[in-house]
Amino acid sequence: MSLLEFARGPALEIALGAFAFGVAWRLLSLLALPWSRDRSVARPAAPSALAAAAGGFVRRMWPARPFRRSDLWVTLNGHVYHIGLAIVVFGLAQHIQFIKGLFGLQWPNLPTGLVSLVSVITLASLTVALARRVVSPVLRLISTANDYFSWLVTALPVATGLLAQSHLGARYETLLAWHLLSVALLLAWFPYGKLMHAFLVFLTRGETAILYRRRGVQS
Amino acid sequence: MNDRDGIADLLARRGVSRRALLKYATYLATVMALPPLAARAIAQGLAKARRQSVIWLSFQECTGCTESLTRSFNPTLEDLIFDMISLDYHETLQAVSGAAAEAARLAAMRENRGKYVVVVDGSVATKDGGVYSTNAGKTNLEVLKETAEHALAVISVGTCAAFGGLPHAHPNPTGAVPVSQIITDKPVINISGCPPIAEAMAGTIAYLITFGKLPDLDHLSRPKSIFGDSIHDRCYRRPFYDKGMFAKSFDDEGARKGWCLYEVGCKGPVTYNACATLKWNGGVSFPIQSGHGCLGCSEPDFWDNGGFYRPLSSSTSHPGAVVGGAVVAGIAVGGLGALLARQRRERAVRDLEAKEQERRS
Ligand code: HEM
Ligand code: SF4
């Protein structure tokens, strides 16, 4: 079995299994825990829990005025690589074909050149995020191996994807195999490390917002 | 025809001029990616050379490889290749049969000991002692070992001989293996393809005769001159791939406009062969030009690599069961964890209440 055959077959299959198991396990073990009821009396103007959660989520996508000077560029950079990753993962024709093979869903693809451009920007943006983590004393202090590894498994598919696309460094089937193996690593690690925030961020921000609004915090 | 004739004498007798030979040599030099000067060397080499004794063995195969060689649109080319070699044994093409044919093979082996070239098309059955493919009462396995023992080199023609091909496809009932798995002490050149391009074969033999050595080979023992580039690297539809313009089916707008065939299963990006440059039938066309994706026929295990019409980037396995099972297992473990946490909490609350009661009483 060649490296590419291994990557396209067993490696992705095992990784998808690990991903599905981990996501189901972590979500259910959290959601099925007993929820403590908030016994405080809600402020009269407090919105419904759903509205509070949604509003709070949107609100926190942008830094509040007092933090704007310190956090604007960091927030912006975060948006760049998150949106960039989404465009690359869901916009490239080859990726759509992979998803179609799994779920049967399909949508029109973006021009490959555009996706490549976005990939380069995304990789640069991810690099900036890492640099800041290393340079900032506070961030460095609170960073663990989990943070660095999660960064690595996110950046690797982008880097190997760009290499495969541009046929740089090795034969195409080898580059493609690396790309797929890096994707397998990303999938397998995803639910067990900090990348799980992709699911949990909705819960945590929603919870916080509900709590705040109930107590009368304005937004 | 006499083995001891030089090729030049023979060609002269057949009315082939030096000029024609040079032209042909130039063509072969191009095929083998040699510098223009090499054409003269090939022409001189071919003219001087004794006709190379070739023993052609056909094992588990469909005769498509021989068809490809003999039915090319460019008959002079194959005439020449058959003039250059002394094809001492070829089950499909030779006139004699039975015991006489076997005698011809053994005679050629005796007379050209250490100098003859063995060409094999078809894979070798090995299961149960190789009984699933026999000829003149001998298994292919026996004949191959016996014939290759004193050969100069072995050329595996076609994907079956080179990599096992169709007979080797899952579940491989005959235990078919490529020639290189049996013959390990001799140079084996693989000219893969289902079938291979006729010029690839002619060029390789010409190279072997003139230079007396093997051409540069890739990691799968294929001549680099033919198998150095992927179909995708030389495909005229490549600009559409690079722009992300794909035919979604064989009769849609994109297909009519000649867009890239990636989404209808083209395996060109991982297939190494010269179809996109040499093309077929004397340069008339090749599969992608005719509107069909590349099947990847010159690569190992192309039958088992996930389906001809599934895009290259779709997973080769069907992970539905694994993913479904993993979700169920995840829910079970997660639910159990939460249940245990709930019980622990209830117990803690009960303990607290009991303590509180004790304190009060
Ligand atoms: C987080 C980032 C990425 C993820 C998760 C990802 C994921 C995937 C997956 C799952 C496949 C299909 C696997 C298969 O063949 O079975 C794939 C294929 C591919 N990816 Fe990516 N990818 C990423 C980034 C990129 C980038 C940045 C590029 C380059 C612009 C790229 C280019 C490609 C290409 C060209 C293929 C298909 C190759 C082929 O089959 O011919 N990928 N990717
Ligand atoms: S048709 Fe096949 S070989 Fe040609 S560009 Fe598209 S994927 Fe590549």
Tab-separated table of N, CA, C and O in Angstrom, chain B residues 5-9 11 18 21-22 24-26 28 37-52 83-85 205-212:
chain	number	residue	atom	x	y	z
B	5	ASP	N	22.214	-11.957	-39.264
B	5	ASP	CA	22.197	-10.775	-40.129
B	5	ASP	C	22.300	-9.518	-39.294
B	5	ASP	O	21.670	-9.421	-38.246
B	6	GLY	N	23.094	-8.541	-39.775
B	6	GLY	CA	23.041	-7.224	-39.149
B	6	GLY	C	21.722	-6.578	-39.541
B	6	GLY	O	21.113	-6.951	-40.551
B	7	ILE	N	21.289	-5.600	-38.735
B	7	ILE	CA	20.017	-4.943	-39.045
B	7	ILE	C	20.135	-4.167	-40.358
B	7	ILE	O	19.211	-4.135	-41.161
B	8	ALA	N	21.339	-3.579	-40.582
B	8	ALA	CA	21.532	-2.779	-41.788
B	8	ALA	C	21.304	-3.627	-43.049
B	8	ALA	O	20.577	-3.219	-43.956
B	9	ASP	N	21.909	-4.806	-43.078
B	9	ASP	CA	21.741	-5.687	-44.247
B	9	ASP	C	20.267	-5.951	-44.483
B	9	ASP	O	19.752	-5.863	-45.590
B	11	LEU	N	17.659	-4.314	-43.474
B	11	LEU	CA	16.870	-3.152	-43.885
B	11	LEU	C	17.156	-2.841	-45.357
B	11	LEU	O	16.248	-2.516	-46.114
B	18	ARG	N	19.072	4.464	-45.565
B	18	ARG	CA	19.747	4.991	-44.380
B	18	ARG	C	18.994	6.189	-43.824
B	18	ARG	O	18.904	6.410	-42.639
B	21	LEU	N	16.128	5.193	-41.834
B	21	LEU	CA	16.574	4.680	-40.535
B	21	LEU	C	16.922	5.842	-39.602
B	21	LEU	O	16.552	5.851	-38.427
B	22	LEU	N	17.582	6.855	-40.163
B	22	LEU	CA	17.959	8.010	-39.348
B	22	LEU	C	16.710	8.737	-38.844
B	22	LEU	O	16.638	9.167	-37.692
B	24	TYR	N	13.810	7.466	-38.344
B	24	TYR	CA	13.205	6.641	-37.307
B	24	TYR	C	13.991	6.761	-35.995
B	24	TYR	O	13.417	6.906	-34.907
B	25	ALA	N	15.318	6.774	-36.131
B	25	ALA	CA	16.177	6.887	-34.943
B	25	ALA	C	15.930	8.235	-34.253
B	25	ALA	O	15.908	8.319	-33.021
B	26	THR	N	15.753	9.279	-35.059
B	26	THR	CA	15.477	10.606	-34.488
B	26	THR	C	14.188	10.562	-33.681
B	26	THR	O	14.095	11.098	-32.581
B	28	LEU	N	12.785	7.921	-32.290
B	28	LEU	CA	12.975	7.154	-31.053
B	28	LEU	C	13.753	7.964	-30.018
B	28	LEU	O	13.461	7.921	-28.820
B	37	LEU	N	21.717	14.663	-30.925
B	37	LEU	CA	22.897	13.950	-31.404
B	37	LEU	C	22.770	12.438	-31.223
B	37	LEU	O	23.339	11.660	-31.977
B	38	ALA	N	22.012	12.056	-30.219
B	38	ALA	CA	21.869	10.630	-29.927
B	38	ALA	C	21.202	9.890	-31.078
B	38	ALA	O	21.371	8.678	-31.224
B	39	ALA	N	20.432	10.621	-31.894
B	39	ALA	CA	19.728	9.972	-33.002
B	39	ALA	C	20.721	9.278	-33.925
B	39	ALA	O	20.513	8.142	-34.354
B	40	ARG	N	21.842	9.975	-34.194
B	40	ARG	CA	22.856	9.390	-35.077
B	40	ARG	C	23.434	8.129	-34.428
B	40	ARG	O	23.602	7.101	-35.086
B	41	ALA	N	23.694	8.234	-33.132
B	41	ALA	CA	24.228	7.074	-32.416
B	41	ALA	C	23.251	5.910	-32.499
B	41	ALA	O	23.658	4.762	-32.729
B	42	ILE	N	21.983	6.228	-32.332
B	42	ILE	CA	20.992	5.148	-32.395
B	42	ILE	C	20.971	4.546	-33.797
B	42	ILE	O	20.995	3.323	-33.961
B	43	ALA	N	20.981	5.421	-34.807
B	43	ALA	CA	20.940	4.921	-36.183
B	43	ALA	C	22.148	4.028	-36.453
B	43	ALA	O	22.020	2.925	-36.993
B	44	GLN	N	23.342	4.505	-36.045
B	44	GLN	CA	24.548	3.704	-36.267
B	44	GLN	C	24.493	2.421	-35.466
B	44	GLN	O	24.818	1.344	-35.955
B	45	GLY	N	24.057	2.572	-34.222
B	45	GLY	CA	23.974	1.402	-33.352
B	45	GLY	C	23.032	0.364	-33.933
B	45	GLY	O	23.356	-0.821	-34.012
B	46	LEU	N	21.876	0.847	-34.379
B	46	LEU	CA	20.889	-0.074	-34.927
B	46	LEU	C	21.436	-0.740	-36.181
B	46	LEU	O	21.236	-1.929	-36.409
B	47	ALA	N	22.145	0.056	-37.006
B	47	ALA	CA	22.635	-0.481	-38.267
B	47	ALA	C	23.674	-1.572	-38.026
B	47	ALA	O	23.694	-2.595	-38.691
B	48	LYS	N	24.517	-1.327	-37.039
B	48	LYS	CA	25.601	-2.279	-36.777
B	48	LYS	C	25.130	-3.511	-36.018
B	48	LYS	O	25.681	-4.585	-36.135
B	49	ALA	N	24.094	-3.269	-35.200
B	49	ALA	CA	23.739	-4.298	-34.232
B	49	ALA	C	23.277	-5.585	-34.887
B	49	ALA	O	22.699	-5.586	-35.963
B	50	ARG	N	23.578	-6.659	-34.195
B	50	ARG	CA	22.909	-7.916	-34.502
B	50	ARG	C	21.472	-7.742	-34.080
B	50	ARG	O	21.179	-7.001	-33.156
B	51	ARG	N	20.597	-8.475	-34.737
B	51	ARG	CA	19.207	-8.386	-34.283
B	51	ARG	C	19.099	-9.025	-32.899
B	51	ARG	O	19.590	-10.120	-32.672
B	52	GLN	N	18.500	-8.298	-32.007
B	52	GLN	CA	18.391	-8.747	-30.619
B	52	GLN	C	17.413	-9.913	-30.521
B	52	GLN	O	16.281	-9.820	-30.988
B	83	ASP	N	11.774	-5.685	-37.229
B	83	ASP	CA	12.976	-5.966	-38.023
B	83	ASP	C	14.221	-5.909	-37.148
B	83	ASP	O	15.197	-6.611	-37.380
B	84	MET	N	14.171	-5.034	-36.155
B	84	MET	CA	15.342	-4.848	-35.306
B	84	MET	C	15.561	-6.021	-34.361
B	84	MET	O	16.656	-6.292	-33.925
B	85	ILE	N	14.459	-6.666	-34.035
B	85	ILE	CA	14.599	-7.771	-33.092
B	85	ILE	C	14.350	-9.084	-33.818
B	85	ILE	O	13.729	-9.111	-34.880
B	205	ILE	N	13.284	-0.725	-26.349
B	205	ILE	CA	14.067	-1.799	-26.970
B	205	ILE	C	15.218	-1.205	-27.777
B	205	ILE	O	16.363	-1.678	-27.704
B	206	ALA	N	14.934	-0.128	-28.532
B	206	ALA	CA	15.981	0.502	-29.335
B	206	ALA	C	17.109	0.986	-28.434
B	206	ALA	O	18.293	0.836	-28.743
B	207	TYR	N	16.735	1.552	-27.302
B	207	TYR	CA	17.737	2.057	-26.365
B	207	TYR	C	18.607	0.916	-25.858
B	207	TYR	O	19.835	1.003	-25.827
B	208	LEU	N	17.955	-0.147	-25.497
B	208	LEU	CA	18.661	-1.315	-24.964
B	208	LEU	C	19.657	-1.852	-25.992
B	208	LEU	O	20.803	-2.176	-25.668
B	209	ILE	N	19.221	-1.913	-27.260
B	209	ILE	CA	20.080	-2.467	-28.309
B	209	ILE	C	21.259	-1.529	-28.585
B	209	ILE	O	22.402	-1.949	-28.635
B	210	THR	N	20.976	-0.222	-28.759
B	210	THR	CA	22.067	0.672	-29.159
B	210	THR	C	23.044	0.955	-28.036
B	210	THR	O	24.238	1.004	-28.248
B	211	PHE	N	22.544	1.201	-26.865
B	211	PHE	CA	23.457	1.618	-25.802
B	211	PHE	C	23.887	0.456	-24.917
B	211	PHE	O	24.755	0.609	-24.062
B	212	GLY	N	23.263	-0.695	-25.092
B	212	GLY	CA	23.662	-1.875	-24.334
B	212	GLY	C	23.472	-1.724	-22.839
B	212	GLY	O	24.113	-2.386	-22.034
